[in-house]
PDB file of C-alpha atoms in Angstrom:
ATOM      1  CA  MET A  16     -15.451   7.348  10.776  1.00  0.00           C
ATOM      2  CA  LYS A  17     -14.929   3.997  12.403  1.00  0.00           C
ATOM      3  CA  LEU A  18     -18.284   2.376  13.090  1.00  0.00           C
ATOM      4  CA  LEU A  19     -18.752  -0.814  15.073  1.00  0.00           C
ATOM      5  CA  ARG A  20     -21.267  -3.053  16.784  1.00  0.00           C
ATOM      6  CA  TYR A  21     -20.755  -4.173  20.355  1.00  0.00           C
ATOM      7  CA  GLY A  22     -22.508  -6.510  22.773  1.00  0.00           C
ATOM      8  CA  GLU A  23     -23.468 -10.140  22.972  1.00  0.00           C
ATOM      9  CA  PRO A  24     -24.318 -12.099  19.787  1.00  0.00           C
ATOM     10  CA  GLY A  25     -27.753 -11.141  18.539  1.00  0.00           C
ATOM     11  CA  ALA A  26     -27.958  -8.102  20.839  1.00  0.00           C
ATOM     12  CA  GLU A  27     -25.264  -5.843  19.399  1.00  0.00           C
ATOM     13  CA  ARG A  28     -25.615  -2.078  19.664  1.00  0.00           C
ATOM     14  CA  PRO A  29     -24.252   0.491  17.198  1.00  0.00           C
ATOM     15  CA  GLY A  30     -21.163   2.400  18.204  1.00  0.00           C
ATOM     16  CA  LEU A  31     -18.494   4.773  17.007  1.00  0.00           C
ATOM     17  CA  LEU A  32     -14.787   4.659  17.803  1.00  0.00           C
ATOM     18  CA  ASP A  33     -13.609   8.075  18.952  1.00  0.00           C
ATOM     19  CA  ALA A  34     -10.176   9.616  18.376  1.00  0.00           C
ATOM     20  CA  GLU A  35      -8.892   8.122  21.638  1.00  0.00           C
ATOM     21  CA  GLY A  36      -9.961   4.610  20.661  1.00  0.00           C
ATOM     22  CA  ARG A  37     -12.968   4.561  22.998  1.00  0.00           C
ATOM     23  CA  ILE A  38     -16.399   3.252  22.064  1.00  0.00           C
ATOM     24  CA  ARG A  39     -19.234   5.766  21.940  1.00  0.00           C
ATOM     25  CA  ASP A  40     -22.828   4.554  21.829  1.00  0.00           C
ATOM     26  CA  LEU A  41     -24.911   5.502  18.776  1.00  0.00           C
ATOM     27  CA  GLY A  42     -28.158   3.897  19.931  1.00  0.00           C
ATOM     28  CA  ALA A  43     -29.967   7.248  20.182  1.00  0.00           C
ATOM     29  CA  HIS A  44     -29.253   7.940  16.525  1.00  0.00           C
ATOM     30  CA  LEU A  45     -29.804   4.622  14.721  1.00  0.00           C
ATOM     31  CA  GLY A  46     -30.973   1.107  15.429  1.00  0.00           C
ATOM     32  CA  ASP A  47     -28.108  -0.764  13.800  1.00  0.00           C
ATOM     33  CA  ILE A  48     -25.202  -0.363  11.413  1.00  0.00           C
ATOM     34  CA  ALA A  49     -27.173  -1.972   8.627  1.00  0.00           C
ATOM     35  CA  GLY A  50     -29.245  -1.289   5.538  1.00  0.00           C
ATOM     36  CA  PRO A  51     -30.370   2.353   5.216  1.00  0.00           C
ATOM     37  CA  ALA A  52     -27.958   3.448   7.974  1.00  0.00           C
ATOM     38  CA  LEU A  53     -25.133   2.865   5.460  1.00  0.00           C
ATOM     39  CA  SER A  54     -26.365   5.427   2.922  1.00  0.00           C
ATOM     40  CA  ASP A  55     -24.319   8.536   2.201  1.00  0.00           C
ATOM     41  CA  GLU A  56     -27.030  10.670   3.813  1.00  0.00           C
ATOM     42  CA  SER A  57     -27.093   8.617   7.003  1.00  0.00           C
ATOM     43  CA  LEU A  58     -23.302   8.546   7.260  1.00  0.00           C
ATOM     44  CA  ALA A  59     -23.189  12.319   6.764  1.00  0.00           C
ATOM     45  CA  ARG A  60     -25.571  12.758   9.709  1.00  0.00           C
ATOM     46  CA  LEU A  61     -23.401  10.541  11.895  1.00  0.00           C
ATOM     47  CA  ARG A  62     -20.284  12.375  10.780  1.00  0.00           C
ATOM     48  CA  ALA A  63     -21.825  15.646  11.956  1.00  0.00           C
ATOM     49  CA  LEU A  64     -22.221  14.359  15.517  1.00  0.00           C
ATOM     50  CA  ASP A  65     -19.791  15.391  18.225  1.00  0.00           C
ATOM     51  CA  PRO A  66     -18.269  12.111  19.469  1.00  0.00           C
ATOM     52  CA  ALA A  67     -17.576  13.679  22.870  1.00  0.00           C
ATOM     53  CA  ALA A  68     -21.321  14.215  23.321  1.00  0.00           C
ATOM     54  CA  LEU A  69     -22.130  10.544  22.760  1.00  0.00           C
ATOM     55  CA  PRO A  70     -22.389   8.175  25.744  1.00  0.00           C
ATOM     56  CA  LEU A  71     -19.084   6.507  26.562  1.00  0.00           C
ATOM     57  CA  VAL A  72     -19.279   2.710  26.695  1.00  0.00           C
ATOM     58  CA  ALA A  73     -17.657   1.352  29.834  1.00  0.00           C
ATOM     59  CA  GLY A  74     -15.370  -1.657  30.009  1.00  0.00           C
ATOM     60  CA  THR A  75     -14.308  -3.876  27.126  1.00  0.00           C
ATOM     61  CA  PRO A  76     -17.456  -5.314  25.570  1.00  0.00           C
ATOM     62  CA  ARG A  77     -17.423  -7.998  22.918  1.00  0.00           C
ATOM     63  CA  ILE A  78     -17.128  -6.543  19.414  1.00  0.00           C
ATOM     64  CA  GLY A  79     -19.566  -7.998  16.908  1.00  0.00           C
ATOM     65  CA  ALA A  80     -19.416  -8.096  13.131  1.00  0.00           C
ATOM     66  CA  CYS A  81     -19.179  -4.491  11.939  1.00  0.00           C
ATOM     67  CA  VAL A  82     -22.286  -4.829   9.744  1.00  0.00           C
ATOM     68  CA  GLY A  83     -25.666  -6.209  10.763  1.00  0.00           C
ATOM     69  CA  GLN A  84     -28.514  -7.779   8.791  1.00  0.00           C
ATOM     70  CA  ILE A  85     -26.229  -8.721   5.898  1.00  0.00           C
ATOM     71  CA  GLY A  86     -28.130  -9.764   2.801  1.00  0.00           C
ATOM     72  CA  LYS A  87     -25.272 -11.597   1.122  1.00  0.00           C
ATOM     73  CA  VAL A  88     -21.534 -12.118   1.343  1.00  0.00           C
ATOM     74  CA  ILE A  89     -19.951 -12.348  -2.116  1.00  0.00           C
ATOM     75  CA  CYS A  90     -16.369 -13.567  -2.303  1.00  0.00           C
ATOM     76  CA  VAL A  91     -13.800 -13.204  -5.062  1.00  0.00           C
ATOM     77  CA  GLY A  92     -11.463 -16.149  -5.533  1.00  0.00           C
ATOM     78  CA  LEU A  93      -7.899 -16.209  -6.856  1.00  0.00           C
ATOM     79  CA  ASN A  94      -7.689 -12.415  -7.017  1.00  0.00           C
ATOM     80  CA  TYR A  95      -3.939 -12.214  -6.360  1.00  0.00           C
ATOM     81  CA  ALA A  96      -1.755 -13.843  -9.025  1.00  0.00           C
ATOM     82  CA  ASP A  97       0.768 -15.116  -6.469  1.00  0.00           C
ATOM     83  CA  HIS A  98      -2.021 -16.721  -4.423  1.00  0.00           C
ATOM     84  CA  ALA A  99      -3.425 -18.377  -7.553  1.00  0.00           C
ATOM     85  CA  ALA A 100       0.051 -19.736  -8.279  1.00  0.00           C
ATOM     86  CA  GLU A 101       0.484 -21.210  -4.787  1.00  0.00           C
ATOM     87  CA  THR A 102      -2.782 -23.116  -5.219  1.00  0.00           C
ATOM     88  CA  GLY A 103      -1.713 -24.431  -8.631  1.00  0.00           C
ATOM     89  CA  LYS A 104      -4.206 -22.396 -10.632  1.00  0.00           C
ATOM     90  CA  ALA A 105      -3.782 -19.870 -13.436  1.00  0.00           C
ATOM     91  CA  PRO A 106      -4.835 -16.256 -12.810  1.00  0.00           C
ATOM     92  CA  PRO A 107      -8.479 -15.920 -13.883  1.00  0.00           C
ATOM     93  CA  ALA A 108      -9.525 -13.960 -16.940  1.00  0.00           C
ATOM     94  CA  GLU A 109     -12.624 -12.719 -15.084  1.00  0.00           C
ATOM     95  CA  PRO A 110     -13.369 -12.468 -11.352  1.00  0.00           C
ATOM     96  CA  VAL A 111     -14.202 -15.827  -9.779  1.00  0.00           C
ATOM     97  CA  LEU A 112     -17.302 -15.391  -7.608  1.00  0.00           C
ATOM     98  CA  PHE A 113     -18.803 -17.547  -4.873  1.00  0.00           C
ATOM     99  CA  ILE A 114     -21.113 -17.019  -1.916  1.00  0.00           C
ATOM    100  CA  LYS A 115     -20.325 -17.401   1.770  1.00  0.00           C
ATOM    101  CA  ALA A 116     -23.401 -18.130   3.900  1.00  0.00           C
ATOM    102  CA  THR A 117     -24.374 -15.195   6.123  1.00  0.00           C
ATOM    103  CA  SER A 118     -24.659 -17.663   9.037  1.00  0.00           C
ATOM    104  CA  ALA A 119     -20.842 -17.892   8.900  1.00  0.00           C
ATOM    105  CA  VAL A 120     -20.469 -14.236   9.911  1.00  0.00           C
ATOM    106  CA  CYS A 121     -19.169 -13.571  13.420  1.00  0.00           C
ATOM    107  CA  GLY A 122     -17.287 -10.979  15.428  1.00  0.00           C
ATOM    108  CA  PRO A 123     -13.626 -10.197  14.713  1.00  0.00           C
ATOM    109  CA  ASN A 124     -12.408 -11.712  17.966  1.00  0.00           C
ATOM    110  CA  ASP A 125     -14.861 -14.587  18.327  1.00  0.00           C
ATOM    111  CA  ALA A 126     -13.436 -18.103  18.377  1.00  0.00           C
ATOM    112  CA  VAL A 127     -13.204 -19.877  15.023  1.00  0.00           C
ATOM    113  CA  GLU A 128     -14.607 -23.400  15.153  1.00  0.00           C
ATOM    114  CA  ILE A 129     -13.091 -26.266  13.196  1.00  0.00           C
ATOM    115  CA  PRO A 130     -16.166 -28.060  11.853  1.00  0.00           C
ATOM    116  CA  ARG A 131     -16.941 -31.706  12.331  1.00  0.00           C
ATOM    117  CA  GLY A 132     -14.860 -33.903   9.998  1.00  0.00           C
ATOM    118  CA  SER A 133     -12.482 -31.106   9.002  1.00  0.00           C
ATOM    119  CA  GLU A 134      -8.800 -31.778   8.468  1.00  0.00           C
ATOM    120  CA  LYS A 135      -7.926 -28.774   6.261  1.00  0.00           C
ATOM    121  CA  THR A 136      -9.267 -25.600   7.870  1.00  0.00           C
ATOM    122  CA  ASP A 137      -7.334 -22.624   6.503  1.00  0.00           C
ATOM    123  CA  TRP A 138      -6.957 -18.851   6.909  1.00  0.00           C
ATOM    124  CA  GLU A 139      -7.373 -15.978   4.426  1.00  0.00           C
ATOM    125  CA  VAL A 140      -6.987 -12.288   5.296  1.00  0.00           C
ATOM    126  CA  GLU A 141      -9.015 -10.153   2.895  1.00  0.00           C
ATOM    127  CA  LEU A 142     -10.198  -6.603   2.301  1.00  0.00           C
ATOM    128  CA  GLY A 143     -13.948  -6.406   2.841  1.00  0.00           C
ATOM    129  CA  VAL A 144     -16.102  -3.930   0.906  1.00  0.00           C
ATOM    130  CA  VAL A 145     -19.445  -2.918   2.421  1.00  0.00           C
ATOM    131  CA  ILE A 146     -22.096  -1.610   0.046  1.00  0.00           C
ATOM    132  CA  GLY A 147     -23.992   1.539   1.049  1.00  0.00           C
ATOM    133  CA  THR A 148     -26.130   2.283  -2.025  1.00  0.00           C
ATOM    134  CA  LYS A 149     -28.241  -0.070  -4.124  1.00  0.00           C
ATOM    135  CA  ALA A 150     -26.313  -0.817  -7.306  1.00  0.00           C
ATOM    136  CA  LYS A 151     -27.215  -2.603 -10.537  1.00  0.00           C
ATOM    137  CA  TYR A 152     -25.064  -2.370 -13.670  1.00  0.00           C
ATOM    138  CA  VAL A 153     -22.924   0.305 -12.021  1.00  0.00           C
ATOM    139  CA  SER A 154     -20.016   1.527 -14.128  1.00  0.00           C
ATOM    140  CA  ARG A 155     -16.429   1.158 -13.024  1.00  0.00           C
ATOM    141  CA  ASP A 156     -16.101   4.935 -12.769  1.00  0.00           C
ATOM    142  CA  GLU A 157     -19.068   5.128 -10.390  1.00  0.00           C
ATOM    143  CA  ALA A 158     -18.459   1.894  -8.496  1.00  0.00           C
ATOM    144  CA  LEU A 159     -16.620   3.306  -5.478  1.00  0.00           C
ATOM    145  CA  SER A 160     -19.432   5.799  -4.885  1.00  0.00           C
ATOM    146  CA  VAL A 161     -21.777   2.953  -3.874  1.00  0.00           C
ATOM    147  CA  VAL A 162     -19.341   1.723  -1.211  1.00  0.00           C
ATOM    148  CA  ALA A 163     -20.105   2.690   2.399  1.00  0.00           C
ATOM    149  CA  GLY A 164     -16.727   1.590   3.688  1.00  0.00           C
ATOM    150  CA  TYR A 165     -14.160  -1.129   4.224  1.00  0.00           C
ATOM    151  CA  CYS A 166     -13.297  -3.731   6.843  1.00  0.00           C
ATOM    152  CA  VAL A 167     -11.069  -6.696   7.621  1.00  0.00           C
ATOM    153  CA  VAL A 168     -12.385 -10.149   6.661  1.00  0.00           C
ATOM    154  CA  ASN A 169     -10.973 -13.561   7.534  1.00  0.00           C
ATOM    155  CA  ASP A 170     -12.364 -15.813   4.803  1.00  0.00           C
ATOM    156  CA  VAL A 171     -11.840 -19.011   6.794  1.00  0.00           C
ATOM    157  CA  SER A 172     -11.972 -22.018   4.478  1.00  0.00           C
ATOM    158  CA  GLU A 173     -12.105 -25.803   4.735  1.00  0.00           C
ATOM    159  CA  ARG A 174     -10.067 -26.940   1.732  1.00  0.00           C
ATOM    160  CA  ALA A 175     -11.275 -30.534   1.572  1.00  0.00           C
ATOM    161  CA  PHE A 176     -14.911 -29.402   1.758  1.00  0.00           C
ATOM    162  CA  GLN A 177     -14.110 -26.750  -0.854  1.00  0.00           C
ATOM    163  CA  SER A 178     -12.288 -28.808  -3.453  1.00  0.00           C
ATOM    164  CA  GLU A 179     -12.637 -32.518  -2.690  1.00  0.00           C
ATOM    165  CA  ARG A 180     -16.336 -32.924  -1.945  1.00  0.00           C
ATOM    166  CA  GLY A 181     -17.857 -32.016  -5.321  1.00  0.00           C
ATOM    167  CA  GLY A 182     -19.793 -28.950  -6.415  1.00  0.00           C
ATOM    168  CA  GLN A 183     -18.753 -25.357  -5.894  1.00  0.00           C
ATOM    169  CA  TRP A 184     -16.650 -23.631  -3.216  1.00  0.00           C
ATOM    170  CA  THR A 185     -19.493 -22.453  -0.977  1.00  0.00           C
ATOM    171  CA  LYS A 186     -19.591 -25.601   1.160  1.00  0.00           C
ATOM    172  CA  GLY A 187     -15.947 -25.066   2.147  1.00  0.00           C
ATOM    173  CA  LYS A 188     -16.508 -21.418   3.032  1.00  0.00           C
ATOM    174  CA  SER A 189     -19.727 -21.367   5.024  1.00  0.00           C
ATOM    175  CA  ALA A 190     -19.285 -23.211   8.323  1.00  0.00           C
ATOM    176  CA  ASP A 191     -20.294 -21.346  11.460  1.00  0.00           C
ATOM    177  CA  THR A 192     -17.644 -18.748  12.465  1.00  0.00           C
ATOM    178  CA  PHE A 193     -15.971 -18.854   9.024  1.00  0.00           C
ATOM    179  CA  GLY A 194     -16.644 -15.139   8.421  1.00  0.00           C
ATOM    180  CA  PRO A 195     -15.134 -12.824  11.065  1.00  0.00           C
ATOM    181  CA  LEU A 196     -15.823  -9.185  10.059  1.00  0.00           C
ATOM    182  CA  GLY A 197     -14.409  -6.048  11.627  1.00  0.00           C
ATOM    183  CA  PRO A 198     -13.465  -4.808  14.171  1.00  0.00           C
ATOM    184  CA  TRP A 199     -14.946  -1.751  12.573  1.00  0.00           C
ATOM    185  CA  LEU A 200     -16.335  -0.395   9.351  1.00  0.00           C
ATOM    186  CA  VAL A 201     -14.110   2.438   8.135  1.00  0.00           C
ATOM    187  CA  THR A 202     -16.089   4.802   5.931  1.00  0.00           C
ATOM    188  CA  ARG A 203     -14.791   5.325   2.421  1.00  0.00           C
ATOM    189  CA  ASP A 204     -13.762   8.940   3.013  1.00  0.00           C
ATOM    190  CA  GLU A 205     -11.004   7.602   5.283  1.00  0.00           C
ATOM    191  CA  VAL A 206      -9.770   5.145   2.622  1.00  0.00           C
ATOM    192  CA  PRO A 207      -8.833   7.351  -0.342  1.00  0.00           C
ATOM    193  CA  ASP A 208      -7.219   4.463  -2.245  1.00  0.00           C
ATOM    194  CA  PRO A 209      -8.419   0.924  -1.491  1.00  0.00           C
ATOM    195  CA  GLN A 210      -5.606  -0.353  -3.752  1.00  0.00           C
ATOM    196  CA  ALA A 211      -2.886   0.882  -1.386  1.00  0.00           C
ATOM    197  CA  LEU A 212      -3.501  -1.167   1.756  1.00  0.00           C
ATOM    198  CA  GLY A 213      -1.162  -3.664   3.379  1.00  0.00           C
ATOM    199  CA  LEU A 214      -2.587  -6.953   4.669  1.00  0.00           C
ATOM    200  CA  TRP A 215      -1.050  -9.486   7.065  1.00  0.00           C
ATOM    201  CA  LEU A 216      -1.934 -12.599   9.050  1.00  0.00           C
ATOM    202  CA  ASP A 217      -0.085 -14.510  11.796  1.00  0.00           C
ATOM    203  CA  VAL A 218      -0.730 -17.963  13.216  1.00  0.00           C
ATOM    204  CA  ASP A 219       0.714 -18.475  16.711  1.00  0.00           C
ATOM    205  CA  GLY A 220       2.926 -15.445  16.180  1.00  0.00           C
ATOM    206  CA  VAL A 221       4.379 -16.699  12.880  1.00  0.00           C
ATOM    207  CA  ARG A 222       3.783 -14.405   9.909  1.00  0.00           C
ATOM    208  CA  ARG A 223       1.990 -16.431   7.245  1.00  0.00           C
ATOM    209  CA  GLN A 224       0.544 -13.782   4.933  1.00  0.00           C
ATOM    210  CA  THR A 225       1.926 -10.425   3.868  1.00  0.00           C
ATOM    211  CA  GLY A 226       0.451  -8.599   0.907  1.00  0.00           C
ATOM    212  CA  SER A 227      -0.908  -5.400  -0.572  1.00  0.00           C
ATOM    213  CA  THR A 228      -4.200  -4.658  -2.278  1.00  0.00           C
ATOM    214  CA  ALA A 229      -2.066  -3.060  -5.005  1.00  0.00           C
ATOM    215  CA  ARG A 230      -1.418  -6.611  -6.208  1.00  0.00           C
ATOM    216  CA  MET A 231      -5.070  -7.493  -6.808  1.00  0.00           C
ATOM    217  CA  ILE A 232      -5.761  -8.767 -10.304  1.00  0.00           C
ATOM    218  CA  PHE A 233      -9.150  -7.012 -10.245  1.00  0.00           C
ATOM    219  CA  GLY A 234      -9.368  -3.862  -8.118  1.00  0.00           C
ATOM    220  CA  VAL A 235     -12.280  -2.859  -5.920  1.00  0.00           C
ATOM    221  CA  ALA A 236     -13.933  -0.660  -8.565  1.00  0.00           C
ATOM    222  CA  ASP A 237     -13.713  -3.450 -11.145  1.00  0.00           C
ATOM    223  CA  ILE A 238     -15.096  -6.001  -8.705  1.00  0.00           C
ATOM    224  CA  VAL A 239     -18.068  -3.895  -7.598  1.00  0.00           C
ATOM    225  CA  SER A 240     -18.954  -3.033 -11.188  1.00  0.00           C
ATOM    226  CA  TYR A 241     -18.537  -6.641 -12.332  1.00  0.00           C
ATOM    227  CA  ILE A 242     -20.668  -8.155  -9.572  1.00  0.00           C
ATOM    228  CA  SER A 243     -23.424  -5.588 -10.109  1.00  0.00           C
ATOM    229  CA  GLY A 244     -23.784  -6.925 -13.641  1.00  0.00           C
ATOM    230  CA  PHE A 245     -24.825 -10.335 -12.282  1.00  0.00           C
ATOM    231  CA  MET A 246     -26.820  -9.397  -9.161  1.00  0.00           C
ATOM    232  CA  THR A 247     -28.150  -6.258  -7.555  1.00  0.00           C
ATOM    233  CA  LEU A 248     -26.009  -5.102  -4.657  1.00  0.00           C
ATOM    234  CA  HIS A 249     -27.927  -3.839  -1.637  1.00  0.00           C
ATOM    235  CA  PRO A 250     -26.870  -1.720   1.344  1.00  0.00           C
ATOM    236  CA  GLY A 251     -25.131  -3.971   3.842  1.00  0.00           C
ATOM    237  CA  ASP A 252     -23.956  -6.549   1.317  1.00  0.00           C
ATOM    238  CA  VAL A 253     -20.323  -7.481   1.888  1.00  0.00           C
ATOM    239  CA  ILE A 254     -17.726  -8.334  -0.756  1.00  0.00           C
ATOM    240  CA  ALA A 255     -14.574 -10.207   0.262  1.00  0.00           C
ATOM    241  CA  THR A 256     -12.035  -9.271  -2.400  1.00  0.00           C
ATOM    242  CA  GLY A 257      -9.550 -12.157  -2.294  1.00  0.00           C
ATOM    243  CA  THR A 258      -6.456 -13.103  -0.337  1.00  0.00           C
ATOM    244  CA  PRO A 259      -2.707 -12.629  -0.861  1.00  0.00           C
ATOM    245  CA  PRO A 260      -0.299 -15.599  -0.814  1.00  0.00           C
ATOM    246  CA  GLY A 261       0.631 -17.490   2.333  1.00  0.00           C
ATOM    247  CA  VAL A 262      -2.473 -19.557   3.036  1.00  0.00           C
ATOM    248  CA  GLY A 263      -2.019 -22.910   4.709  1.00  0.00           C
ATOM    249  CA  LEU A 264      -2.767 -24.778   1.491  1.00  0.00           C
ATOM    250  CA  GLY A 265       0.165 -23.011  -0.151  1.00  0.00           C
ATOM    251  CA  GLN A 266       2.759 -23.979   2.478  1.00  0.00           C
ATOM    252  CA  LYS A 267       5.207 -26.734   1.589  1.00  0.00           C
ATOM    253  CA  PRO A 268       4.034 -29.066   2.975  1.00  0.00           C
ATOM    254  CA  PRO A 269       0.531 -27.686   3.563  1.00  0.00           C
ATOM    255  CA  VAL A 270      -0.222 -26.548   7.119  1.00  0.00           C
ATOM    256  CA  PHE A 271      -3.749 -26.278   8.496  1.00  0.00           C
ATOM    257  CA  LEU A 272      -5.336 -24.937  11.654  1.00  0.00           C
ATOM    258  CA  ARG A 273      -5.566 -26.964  14.843  1.00  0.00           C
ATOM    259  CA  PRO A 274      -7.524 -26.390  18.073  1.00  0.00           C
ATOM    260  CA  GLY A 275      -5.543 -24.236  20.478  1.00  0.00           C
ATOM    261  CA  GLN A 276      -3.936 -22.052  17.832  1.00  0.00           C
ATOM    262  CA  VAL A 277      -4.459 -18.291  17.549  1.00  0.00           C
ATOM    263  CA  MET A 278      -4.837 -16.194  14.394  1.00  0.00           C
ATOM    264  CA  ARG A 279      -4.076 -12.463  14.306  1.00  0.00           C
ATOM    265  CA  LEU A 280      -4.674 -10.438  11.167  1.00  0.00           C
ATOM    266  CA  GLY A 281      -5.104  -6.882  10.035  1.00  0.00           C
ATOM    267  CA  ILE A 282      -5.171  -4.307   7.261  1.00  0.00           C
ATOM    268  CA  ASP A 283      -3.611  -0.837   7.277  1.00  0.00           C
ATOM    269  CA  GLY A 284      -6.027   1.615   8.878  1.00  0.00           C
ATOM    270  CA  LEU A 285      -8.828  -0.941   9.241  1.00  0.00           C
ATOM    271  CA  GLY A 286      -7.862  -2.555  12.542  1.00  0.00           C
ATOM    272  CA  GLU A 287      -6.943  -6.049  13.692  1.00  0.00           C
ATOM    273  CA  GLN A 288      -8.693  -9.302  14.485  1.00  0.00           C
ATOM    274  CA  ARG A 289      -7.722 -12.084  16.893  1.00  0.00           C
ATOM    275  CA  GLN A 290      -9.326 -15.525  16.871  1.00  0.00           C
ATOM    276  CA  ALA A 291      -8.672 -18.541  19.033  1.00  0.00           C
ATOM    277  CA  VAL A 292      -9.189 -21.791  17.120  1.00  0.00           C
ATOM    278  CA  ILE A 293     -11.409 -24.350  18.833  1.00  0.00           C
ATOM    279  CA  GLN A 294     -12.997 -27.667  17.905  1.00  0.00           C
ATOM    280  CA  GLY A 295     -16.622 -27.242  16.927  1.00  0.00           C
ATOM    281  CA  ALA A 296     -19.356 -29.451  18.322  1.00  0.00           C
TER     282      ALA A 296
END
C-alpha cells in the first residue's frame, strides 16, 4: 500500500493512493497515519479494504509528511563510503547517529527555507524507514519485521551550522522545513529488498546525486537493530539511513542552495519530491 496524509499543515487527513494514482480518503477507518495505525494488524485491516469503495479526494490537495505525530527522527551519517570520501572522512566502523528535530518535518513538496545566517544549505536524498512495532534490542534477523514501511527523505543540512559552530550535527539538521518526508509511506510488503533501491536528486534540472541503497555501509536491518540497542524505537519513529555522493559540500568547488532554486528527488517505487528553495524569515 501507499499511504499518505493530505490537507493543510496541522490538519492533514489520512489517505491511500489507489492503483490509478488517485487519493482515497481513509478518515472513516483511522484518525491519522501515526502510532498504532502503523502496526501490522492495523495495516492488514487497511489492506483488506476495497480502494474503490473509499471516498475519492477531489482536486490536487497539498500532500503532508507521510507520517504524523513522529516521536523522533534518527539519522545515520556517512553511511555510503563514497559520500564519506567526498566529505573528507573515513568510512565509520559503527553507524554514526544524530537526531533531527521533529519540528523540521514538512511535506514532500513544501518550500524549503534557507535559515537566517545560512550560507551553506545543502541537499541529501535518503531512504526513510518508518517503525511500526515497538523495538528494543531487536536482532538483525528480526529487524525488518518491526518496519511499517519506507519513504523518501530529504535530509536538508546547513553545513556551517553542522560543522563550524561547535557541538554535534543536530543544529545543522534541524531548521524548519529541513525534513521533507513522503510523498507516501510504502508498506514493507511492497519493498521486498530495501537494499536494491535507486536514489537520485536534481537541483534546477541538473542531476547532483545518483546512488543505490546497495552501496550502504550498514544496511537497513543492521541500522534498525543497532539503534534499538541505544534507544527504544516506537511506532512512527523515522530513521533516515544516509545519503549517496553528490551533495553540495562534495562538489568542486562546493555548491550550496540559493533562493529561487528547485530540488527534485526520488527513490525507486517510493515516489518523488519537489521543493522550491526560499529565504526564511
